[in-house]
Amino acid sequence: MPVVQQENPEARMRALEEENARLKTEIKRLEEIATKDPLTGLDNRRGLKEKTENTGRPPREGKEQRGEKQKPTTVLILDIDNFKTVNDVYGHDAGHKVIQNAADTLKKLIRHGHGDEISRWGGEEFVVIFRNATAQDIINKFHKGRDISGLSFNTKIGEEEMGITFSGGVVAGLVTAVVNG
């Protein structure tokens, strides 16, 4: 009859704890891959959706007293102008550089500490969410005369300096936010 070796319970527990820690690290890595744009480090469409899926619904009956409030929120949807031309004339590496510089430019727009969000929606499209801000607040923030300052930047491609601009739109409304809860 074969001899059955008794397993050390402490060693088994340590092995399970190590495997659990490894799996938690792997889950975090996979979540990062699924929700972040690798080129810019910004949230991608899925990451933005996950961060915002509980906002925008009307307050539930009786919840106003329990911490749900309606707050103004403004969404800026932007597209890099003439991006296809950059890719066609200068190549995809240049296009990647323009997208990275666009992301860096847009990161400067958000107000830290206000819960603002920025994401790369896809291709050359970006979404910026300004919490606790009306459309007029955001228009005032960027509008100077007829130019939208802050929504353009210069980038060097090879030896050439290029001016890059965005086109887009603004939409605003009240969304439900949970406060103090």
Coordinates of N, CA, C and O in Angstrom, one line a residue, residues 9-161:
P9 N -0.1 22.0 7.1 CA -1.2 23.0 6.9 C -0.6 24.4 6.9 O -1.2 25.2 6.1
E10 N 0.4 24.7 7.6 CA 1.0 26.1 7.5 C 1.6 26.3 6.2 O 1.5 27.4 5.6
A11 N 2.3 25.3 5.6 CA 2.9 25.5 4.3 C 1.8 25.7 3.3 O 1.9 26.5 2.3
R12 N 0.8 24.9 3.4 CA -0.4 25.0 2.4 C -1.0 26.4 2.5 O -1.3 27.0 1.5
M13 N -1.2 26.9 3.7 CA -1.8 28.2 3.9 C -0.9 29.3 3.3 O -1.4 30.2 2.6
R14 N 0.4 29.2 3.5 CA 1.4 30.2 2.9 C 1.3 30.1 1.4 O 1.3 31.2 0.7
A15 N 1.3 28.9 0.8 CA 1.2 28.8 -0.6 C -0.1 29.4 -1.2 O -0.1 30.1 -2.2
L16 N -1.2 29.2 -0.5 CA -2.5 29.8 -0.9 C -2.4 31.3 -0.8 O -2.9 32.0 -1.7
E17 N -1.8 31.8 0.3 CA -1.7 33.3 0.4 C -0.8 33.9 -0.7 O -1.2 34.9 -1.3
E18 N 0.3 33.2 -1.0 CA 1.1 33.7 -2.1 C 0.4 33.6 -3.5 O 0.5 34.6 -4.3
E19 N -0.4 32.6 -3.7 CA -1.1 32.5 -5.0 C -2.2 33.5 -5.0 O -2.4 34.1 -6.1
N20 N -2.9 33.8 -3.9 CA -3.9 34.8 -3.8 C -3.3 36.2 -4.1 O -3.8 37.0 -4.9
A21 N -2.1 36.5 -3.6 CA -1.4 37.8 -3.8 C -1.0 37.9 -5.3 O -1.2 38.9 -5.9
R22 N -0.6 36.8 -5.9 CA -0.2 36.8 -7.3 C -1.4 37.0 -8.2 O -1.4 37.8 -9.1
L23 N -2.5 36.4 -7.9 CA -3.8 36.6 -8.6 C -4.3 38.0 -8.5 O -4.8 38.6 -9.5
K24 N -4.2 38.6 -7.3 CA -4.6 40.0 -7.1 C -3.8 40.9 -8.0 O -4.3 41.9 -8.6
T25 N -2.5 40.7 -8.1 CA -1.6 41.5 -8.9 C -2.0 41.3 -10.4 O -2.0 42.3 -11.1
E26 N -2.2 40.1 -10.8 CA -2.6 39.9 -12.2 C -3.9 40.5 -12.5 O -4.1 41.1 -13.6
I27 N -4.9 40.5 -11.6 CA -6.2 41.1 -11.9 C -6.0 42.6 -12.1 O -6.6 43.2 -13.0
K28 N -5.2 43.2 -11.2 CA -4.9 44.6 -11.3 C -4.3 45.0 -12.6 O -4.6 46.0 -13.3
R29 N -3.3 44.2 -13.1 CA -2.7 44.4 -14.3 C -3.6 44.3 -15.5 O -3.7 45.1 -16.4
L30 N -4.5 43.3 -15.5 CA -5.5 43.1 -16.5 C -6.5 44.2 -16.5 O -7.0 44.7 -17.6
E31 N -6.9 44.7 -15.4 CA -7.8 45.8 -15.3 C -7.2 47.1 -15.9 O -7.9 47.8 -16.6
E32 N -5.9 47.3 -15.7 CA -5.2 48.4 -16.2 C -5.2 48.3 -17.8 O -5.4 49.3 -18.5
I33 N -4.9 47.1 -18.3 CA -4.9 46.9 -19.7 C -6.2 47.2 -20.3 O -6.4 47.8 -21.4
A34 N -7.3 46.8 -19.6 CA -8.6 46.9 -20.2 C -9.2 48.3 -20.1 O -10.1 48.7 -20.8
T35 N -8.6 49.2 -19.2 CA -9.2 50.5 -19.0 C -8.3 51.7 -19.3 O -8.8 52.8 -19.3
K36 N -7.1 51.4 -19.7 CA -6.1 52.5 -20.0 C -5.7 52.4 -21.4 O -5.5 51.4 -22.0
D37 N -5.5 53.6 -22.0 CA -5.0 53.7 -23.4 C -3.5 53.6 -23.3 O -2.8 54.4 -22.6
P38 N -2.8 52.6 -23.9 CA -1.4 52.4 -23.8 C -0.6 53.6 -24.3 O 0.6 53.8 -23.9
L39 N -1.1 54.3 -25.3 CA -0.3 55.4 -26.0 C -0.2 56.6 -25.1 O 0.8 57.3 -25.0
T40 N -1.3 56.9 -24.4 CA -1.4 58.2 -23.7 C -1.4 58.0 -22.1 O -1.2 59.0 -21.4
G41 N -1.7 56.8 -21.7 CA -1.9 56.6 -20.3 C -3.2 57.1 -19.7 O -3.5 57.0 -18.5
L42 N -4.0 57.7 -20.6 CA -5.4 58.1 -20.2 C -6.3 57.0 -20.1 O -6.1 55.9 -20.6
D43 N -7.4 57.2 -19.4 CA -8.5 56.2 -19.4 C -8.9 56.0 -20.9 O -8.9 57.0 -21.6
N44 N -9.3 54.8 -21.3 CA -9.9 54.6 -22.6 C -11.4 54.7 -22.4 O -11.9 55.0 -21.3
R45 N -12.1 54.4 -23.4 CA -13.6 54.4 -23.4 C -14.2 53.6 -22.3 O -15.0 54.0 -21.5
R46 N -13.7 52.4 -22.1 CA -14.1 51.5 -21.0 C -13.8 52.1 -19.7 O -14.6 52.0 -18.8
G47 N -12.6 52.6 -19.5 CA -12.2 53.2 -18.2 C -13.1 54.4 -17.9 O -13.5 54.5 -16.7
L48 N -13.4 55.2 -18.8 CA -14.3 56.3 -18.6 C -15.7 55.9 -18.2 O -16.3 56.4 -17.3
K49 N -16.2 54.9 -18.9 CA -17.5 54.3 -18.7 C -17.6 53.8 -17.3 O -18.6 54.0 -16.5
E50 N -16.6 53.0 -16.8 CA -16.6 52.5 -15.5 C -16.6 53.6 -14.4 O -17.2 53.4 -13.4
K51 N -15.8 54.7 -14.7 CA -15.8 55.7 -13.7 C -17.1 56.6 -13.6 O -17.3 57.2 -12.6
T52 N -17.8 56.5 -14.7 CA -19.0 57.4 -14.8 C -20.3 56.7 -14.8 O -21.4 57.4 -14.9
E53 N -20.3 55.4 -14.7 CA -21.6 54.7 -15.0 C -22.6 54.9 -13.9 O -23.8 54.7 -14.1
N54 N -22.3 55.4 -12.7 CA -23.2 55.7 -11.6 C -23.7 57.1 -11.6 O -24.4 57.5 -10.6
T55 N -23.2 57.9 -12.5 CA -23.7 59.3 -12.6 C -24.7 59.5 -13.7 O -24.7 58.7 -14.6
G56 N -25.4 60.6 -13.6 CA -26.3 60.9 -14.7 C -27.7 60.4 -14.5 O -28.6 60.8 -15.2
R57 N -28.0 59.6 -13.5 CA -29.4 59.2 -13.3 C -30.1 60.2 -12.4 O -29.5 60.9 -11.6
P58 N -31.4 60.2 -12.5 CA -32.1 61.2 -11.6 C -32.1 60.7 -10.2 O -31.9 59.5 -9.9
P59 N -32.2 61.6 -9.2 CA -32.1 61.2 -7.8 C -33.3 60.2 -7.5 O -34.4 60.5 -8.0
R60 N -33.0 59.2 -6.8 CA -34.1 58.3 -6.4 C -34.9 58.9 -5.3 O -34.4 59.7 -4.5
E61 N -36.2 58.6 -5.3 CA -37.1 59.2 -4.3 C -36.6 59.0 -2.9 O -36.2 57.9 -2.5
G62 N -36.6 60.1 -2.2 CA -36.1 60.1 -0.8 C -34.6 60.1 -0.6 O -34.2 60.2 0.5
K63 N -33.9 60.0 -1.7 CA -32.4 60.0 -1.5 C -31.8 61.3 -1.3 O -30.6 61.4 -0.9
E64 N -32.5 62.4 -1.7 CA -31.9 63.7 -1.6 C -31.4 64.0 -0.2 O -30.4 64.5 0.1
Q65 N -32.2 63.5 0.8 CA -31.8 63.7 2.2 C -30.6 62.8 2.6 O -29.9 63.0 3.6
R66 N -30.4 61.7 1.8 CA -29.3 60.8 2.2 C -28.0 61.0 1.4 O -27.2 60.1 1.4
G67 N -27.9 62.1 0.8 CA -26.6 62.4 0.2 C -26.6 62.5 -1.3 O -25.5 62.7 -1.9
E68 N -27.6 62.2 -2.0 CA -27.6 62.3 -3.5 C -28.0 63.7 -3.9 O -29.1 64.2 -3.5
K69 N -27.2 64.4 -4.6 CA -27.5 65.8 -5.1 C -27.3 65.8 -6.6 O -26.5 65.1 -7.1
Q70 N -28.0 66.8 -7.2 CA -27.8 67.0 -8.6 C -26.7 68.1 -8.7 O -26.8 69.2 -8.1
K71 N -25.7 67.9 -9.5 CA -24.6 68.8 -9.7 C -24.4 69.1 -11.2 O -24.6 68.2 -12.0
P72 N -24.0 70.3 -11.5 CA -23.8 70.6 -12.9 C -22.5 69.9 -13.4 O -21.5 69.8 -12.7
T73 N -22.6 69.3 -14.6 CA -21.4 68.7 -15.2 C -21.4 69.0 -16.7 O -22.4 69.1 -17.3
T74 N -20.2 69.3 -17.1 CA -20.0 69.7 -18.5 C -19.1 68.7 -19.2 O -18.0 68.3 -18.6
V75 N -19.4 68.3 -20.4 CA -18.6 67.3 -21.1 C -18.1 68.0 -22.4 O -18.9 68.6 -23.1
L76 N -16.8 67.9 -22.6 CA -16.1 68.5 -23.8 C -15.7 67.3 -24.6 O -15.0 66.4 -24.2
I77 N -16.2 67.3 -25.9 CA -15.9 66.2 -26.8 C -15.0 66.8 -27.9 O -15.5 67.7 -28.6
L78 N -13.8 66.3 -28.0 CA -12.8 66.9 -28.9 C -12.2 65.9 -29.9 O -12.1 64.7 -29.6
D79 N -11.9 66.5 -31.1 CA -11.3 65.7 -32.2 C -10.1 66.5 -32.7 O -10.2 67.7 -32.9
I80 N -9.0 65.8 -32.9 CA -7.8 66.5 -33.5 C -8.1 66.9 -34.9 O -8.4 66.0 -35.7
D81 N -8.0 68.1 -35.3 CA -8.2 68.6 -36.6 C -7.1 68.0 -37.6 O -5.9 68.0 -37.3
N82 N -7.5 67.6 -38.8 CA -6.7 67.2 -39.9 C -5.7 66.1 -39.4 O -4.6 66.0 -40.0
F83 N -6.1 65.2 -38.6 CA -5.2 64.2 -38.1 C -4.9 63.2 -39.2 O -3.7 62.7 -39.2
K84 N -5.8 62.9 -40.0 CA -5.5 61.9 -41.1 C -4.4 62.4 -42.0 O -3.5 61.7 -42.4
T85 N -4.3 63.7 -42.2 CA -3.3 64.3 -43.0 C -1.9 64.1 -42.3 O -0.9 63.8 -43.0
V86 N -1.9 64.3 -41.0 CA -0.6 64.0 -40.3 C -0.2 62.6 -40.5 O 1.0 62.4 -40.8
N87 N -1.1 61.7 -40.3 CA -0.7 60.2 -40.5 C -0.3 60.0 -42.0 O 0.7 59.3 -42.2
D88 N -1.0 60.5 -42.9 CA -0.8 60.3 -44.4 C 0.6 60.9 -44.8 O 1.3 60.3 -45.6
V89 N 0.8 62.1 -44.4 CA 2.0 62.8 -44.8 C 3.3 62.5 -44.0 O 4.4 62.2 -44.6
Y90 N 3.1 62.4 -42.7 CA 4.3 62.2 -41.8 C 4.4 60.8 -41.3 O 5.5 60.4 -40.7
G91 N 3.4 59.9 -41.4 CA 3.5 58.6 -40.9 C 2.9 58.4 -39.5 O 2.6 59.4 -38.8
H92 N 2.7 57.1 -39.2 CA 2.0 56.8 -37.9 C 2.8 57.1 -36.7 O 2.2 57.5 -35.7
D93 N 4.1 57.1 -36.8 CA 4.9 57.5 -35.6 C 4.6 59.0 -35.3 O 4.5 59.4 -34.1
A94 N 4.6 59.8 -36.3 CA 4.2 61.2 -36.1 C 2.8 61.4 -35.5 O 2.6 62.2 -34.6
G95 N 1.9 60.6 -36.1 CA 0.5 60.6 -35.5 C 0.5 60.2 -34.1 O -0.2 60.9 -33.3
H96 N 1.3 59.2 -33.7 CA 1.3 58.8 -32.3 C 1.9 60.0 -31.4 O 1.4 60.2 -30.3
K97 N 2.9 60.7 -31.9 CA 3.4 61.8 -31.2 C 2.4 62.9 -31.0 O 2.3 63.5 -29.9
V98 N 1.6 63.2 -32.1 CA 0.6 64.2 -32.0 C -0.5 63.8 -30.9 O -0.9 64.6 -30.1
I99 N -0.9 62.5 -30.9 CA -1.9 62.1 -30.0 C -1.3 62.2 -28.5 O -2.0 62.6 -27.6
Q100 N 0.0 61.8 -28.3 CA 0.6 61.9 -27.0 C 0.6 63.4 -26.6 O 0.3 63.7 -25.4
N101 N 1.0 64.3 -27.5 CA 1.1 65.7 -27.2 C -0.3 66.3 -26.9 O -0.5 67.2 -26.1
A102 N -1.3 65.8 -27.7 CA -2.7 66.2 -27.4 C -3.1 65.8 -26.0 O -3.7 66.6 -25.3
A103 N -2.8 64.6 -25.6 CA -3.2 64.1 -24.3 C -2.5 65.0 -23.2 O -3.2 65.4 -22.3
D104 N -1.2 65.3 -23.4 CA -0.5 66.2 -22.5 C -1.1 67.5 -22.4 O -1.3 68.1 -21.3
T105 N -1.5 68.1 -23.5 CA -2.2 69.4 -23.6 C -3.5 69.3 -22.8 O -3.8 70.2 -22.0
L106 N -4.3 68.3 -23.1 CA -5.6 68.2 -22.4 C -5.5 67.9 -20.9 O -6.4 68.4 -20.2
K107 N -4.5 67.2 -20.5 CA -4.3 67.0 -19.1 C -4.2 68.3 -18.3 O -4.5 68.4 -17.1
K108 N -3.6 69.3 -19.0 CA -3.5 70.6 -18.3 C -4.8 71.4 -18.2 O -4.9 72.3 -17.4
L109 N -5.9 70.9 -18.9 CA -7.2 71.6 -18.8 C -8.0 71.2 -17.6 O -8.8 71.9 -17.1
I110 N -7.7 70.0 -17.1 CA -8.5 69.5 -16.0 C -8.2 70.2 -14.7 O -7.1 70.7 -14.5
R111 N -9.2 70.4 -13.8 CA -9.0 71.1 -12.5 C -8.8 70.0 -11.5 O -9.7 69.2 -11.2
H112 N -7.6 69.9 -11.0 CA -7.3 68.9 -10.0 C -8.1 69.1 -8.7 O -8.3 70.3 -8.3
G113 N -8.6 68.0 -8.1 CA -9.3 68.1 -6.9 C -10.8 68.4 -7.2 O -11.6 68.5 -6.2
H114 N -11.3 68.4 -8.4 CA -12.7 68.6 -8.7 C -13.4 67.4 -9.2 O -14.5 67.4 -9.6
G115 N -12.6 66.3 -9.4 CA -13.2 65.1 -10.0 C -13.3 65.1 -11.5 O -14.0 64.3 -12.0
D116 N -12.6 66.0 -12.1 CA -12.6 66.1 -13.6 C -12.0 64.8 -14.1 O -11.1 64.2 -13.5
E117 N -12.4 64.4 -15.3 CA -11.9 63.1 -16.0 C -11.6 63.5 -17.4 O -12.2 64.3 -18.0
I118 N -10.5 62.8 -17.9 CA -10.2 62.9 -19.3 C -9.9 61.5 -19.8 O -9.4 60.6 -19.1
S119 N -10.3 61.3 -21.1 CA -10.1 60.0 -21.7 C -9.8 60.1 -23.1 O -10.3 61.1 -23.8
R120 N -9.2 59.1 -23.7 CA -9.1 59.0 -25.1 C -10.2 58.1 -25.6 O -10.2 56.9 -25.2
W121 N -11.1 58.7 -26.3 CA -12.4 57.9 -26.6 C -12.1 56.9 -27.7 O -12.6 55.8 -27.8
G122 N -11.1 57.3 -28.6 CA -10.7 56.4 -29.7 C -10.1 57.2 -30.8 O -10.4 58.4 -31.0
G123 N -9.1 56.6 -31.5 CA -8.5 57.3 -32.6 C -7.9 58.7 -32.1 O -7.1 58.7 -31.2
E124 N -8.4 59.8 -32.7 CA -7.9 61.1 -32.3 C -9.0 61.8 -31.5 O -9.0 63.1 -31.4
E125 N -9.9 61.1 -30.9 CA -11.0 61.7 -30.2 C -10.8 61.6 -28.6 O -10.3 60.6 -28.1
F126 N -11.1 62.7 -28.0 CA -10.9 62.8 -26.5 C -12.2 63.3 -25.9 O -13.0 64.0 -26.5
V127 N -12.4 62.9 -24.6 CA -13.6 63.3 -23.8 C -13.0 63.9 -22.5 O -12.2 63.3 -21.9
V128 N -13.5 65.1 -22.2 CA -13.1 65.7 -20.9 C -14.4 66.0 -20.2 O -15.3 66.6 -20.7
I129 N -14.5 65.5 -18.9 CA -15.6 65.8 -18.1 C -15.2 66.7 -17.0 O -14.3 66.4 -16.2
F130 N -16.0 67.8 -16.9 CA -15.7 68.8 -15.8 C -16.9 68.7 -14.8 O -18.0 69.0 -15.2
R131 N -16.6 68.3 -13.7 CA -17.6 68.1 -12.6 C -17.8 69.5 -11.9 O -16.9 70.3 -11.8
N132 N -19.1 69.7 -11.5 CA -19.4 71.0 -10.8 C -19.1 72.2 -11.7 O -18.6 73.2 -11.2
A133 N -19.3 72.1 -13.0 CA -19.1 73.2 -13.9 C -20.2 73.3 -14.9 O -20.6 72.2 -15.5
T134 N -20.6 74.4 -15.2 CA -21.6 74.6 -16.2 C -20.9 74.8 -17.6 O -19.7 75.0 -17.6
A135 N -21.7 74.7 -18.6 CA -21.1 74.9 -20.0 C -20.5 76.3 -20.0 O -19.4 76.5 -20.6
Q136 N -21.2 77.3 -19.5 CA -20.7 78.7 -19.5 C -19.4 78.8 -18.8 O -18.5 79.5 -19.2
D137 N -19.2 78.1 -17.6 CA -17.9 78.1 -16.9 C -16.8 77.6 -17.8 O -15.7 78.2 -17.8
I138 N -17.1 76.5 -18.6 CA -16.0 76.0 -19.4 C -15.8 76.8 -20.6 O -14.6 77.1 -21.0
I139 N -16.8 77.4 -21.2 CA -16.6 78.3 -22.3 C -15.8 79.5 -21.9 O -14.9 79.9 -22.6
N140 N -16.1 80.1 -20.7 CA -15.4 81.2 -20.2 C -13.9 80.8 -19.9 O -13.0 81.6 -20.1
K141 N -13.7 79.6 -19.5 CA -12.3 79.1 -19.2 C -11.4 79.2 -20.4 O -10.3 79.5 -20.3
F142 N -12.0 78.8 -21.6 CA -11.2 78.7 -22.8 C -11.3 79.8 -23.8 O -10.5 79.9 -24.7
H143 N -12.4 80.5 -23.8 CA -12.7 81.4 -24.9 C -12.1 82.7 -24.7 O -12.2 83.4 -23.7
K144 N -11.3 83.1 -25.7 CA -10.7 84.5 -25.7 C -10.9 85.0 -27.0 O -10.3 84.5 -28.0
G145 N -11.7 86.0 -27.2 CA -12.0 86.6 -28.5 C -12.7 85.5 -29.3 O -13.7 84.9 -28.9
R146 N -12.1 85.1 -30.4 CA -12.7 84.1 -31.3 C -11.9 82.8 -31.2 O -12.2 81.8 -31.8
D147 N -10.7 82.8 -30.5 CA -9.9 81.6 -30.4 C -10.2 80.9 -29.1 O -10.5 81.5 -28.1
I148 N -10.1 79.6 -29.2 CA -10.3 78.8 -28.0 C -8.8 78.5 -27.5 O -8.2 77.6 -28.0
S149 N -8.3 79.3 -26.6 CA -7.0 79.0 -26.1 C -6.9 77.8 -25.2 O -7.9 77.4 -24.6
G150 N -5.8 77.1 -25.2 CA -5.7 75.9 -24.4 C -6.1 74.7 -25.2 O -5.9 73.6 -24.9
L151 N -6.8 74.9 -26.4 CA -7.2 73.8 -27.2 C -6.4 73.8 -28.5 O -6.9 73.4 -29.5
S152 N -5.2 74.2 -28.4 CA -4.3 74.1 -29.5 C -2.9 73.9 -28.9 O -2.6 74.3 -27.8
F153 N -2.0 73.4 -29.7 CA -0.6 73.3 -29.3 C 0.3 73.1 -30.5 O -0.2 72.9 -31.6
N154 N 1.6 73.3 -30.3 CA 2.6 73.1 -31.3 C 3.3 71.9 -31.0 O 3.6 71.5 -29.9
T155 N 3.7 71.2 -32.1 CA 4.5 70.0 -31.9 C 5.5 69.9 -33.1 O 5.2 70.4 -34.2
K156 N 6.6 69.4 -32.8 CA 7.7 69.3 -33.8 C 7.7 67.9 -34.4 O 7.8 66.9 -33.7
I157 N 7.6 67.9 -35.7 CA 7.7 66.6 -36.4 C 8.8 66.7 -37.4 O 8.8 67.5 -38.3
G158 N 9.9 65.9 -37.1 CA 11.1 66.1 -37.9 C 11.7 67.5 -37.6 O 11.9 67.8 -36.5
E159 N 11.9 68.3 -38.6 CA 12.4 69.6 -38.5 C 11.2 70.7 -38.5 O 11.5 71.8 -38.4
E160 N 10.0 70.2 -38.7 CA 8.9 71.1 -38.9 C 8.1 71.3 -37.6 O 7.7 70.3 -37.0
E161 N 7.8 72.5 -37.3 CA 6.9 72.9 -36.2 C 5.5 73.0 -36.7 O 5.2 73.7 -37.7

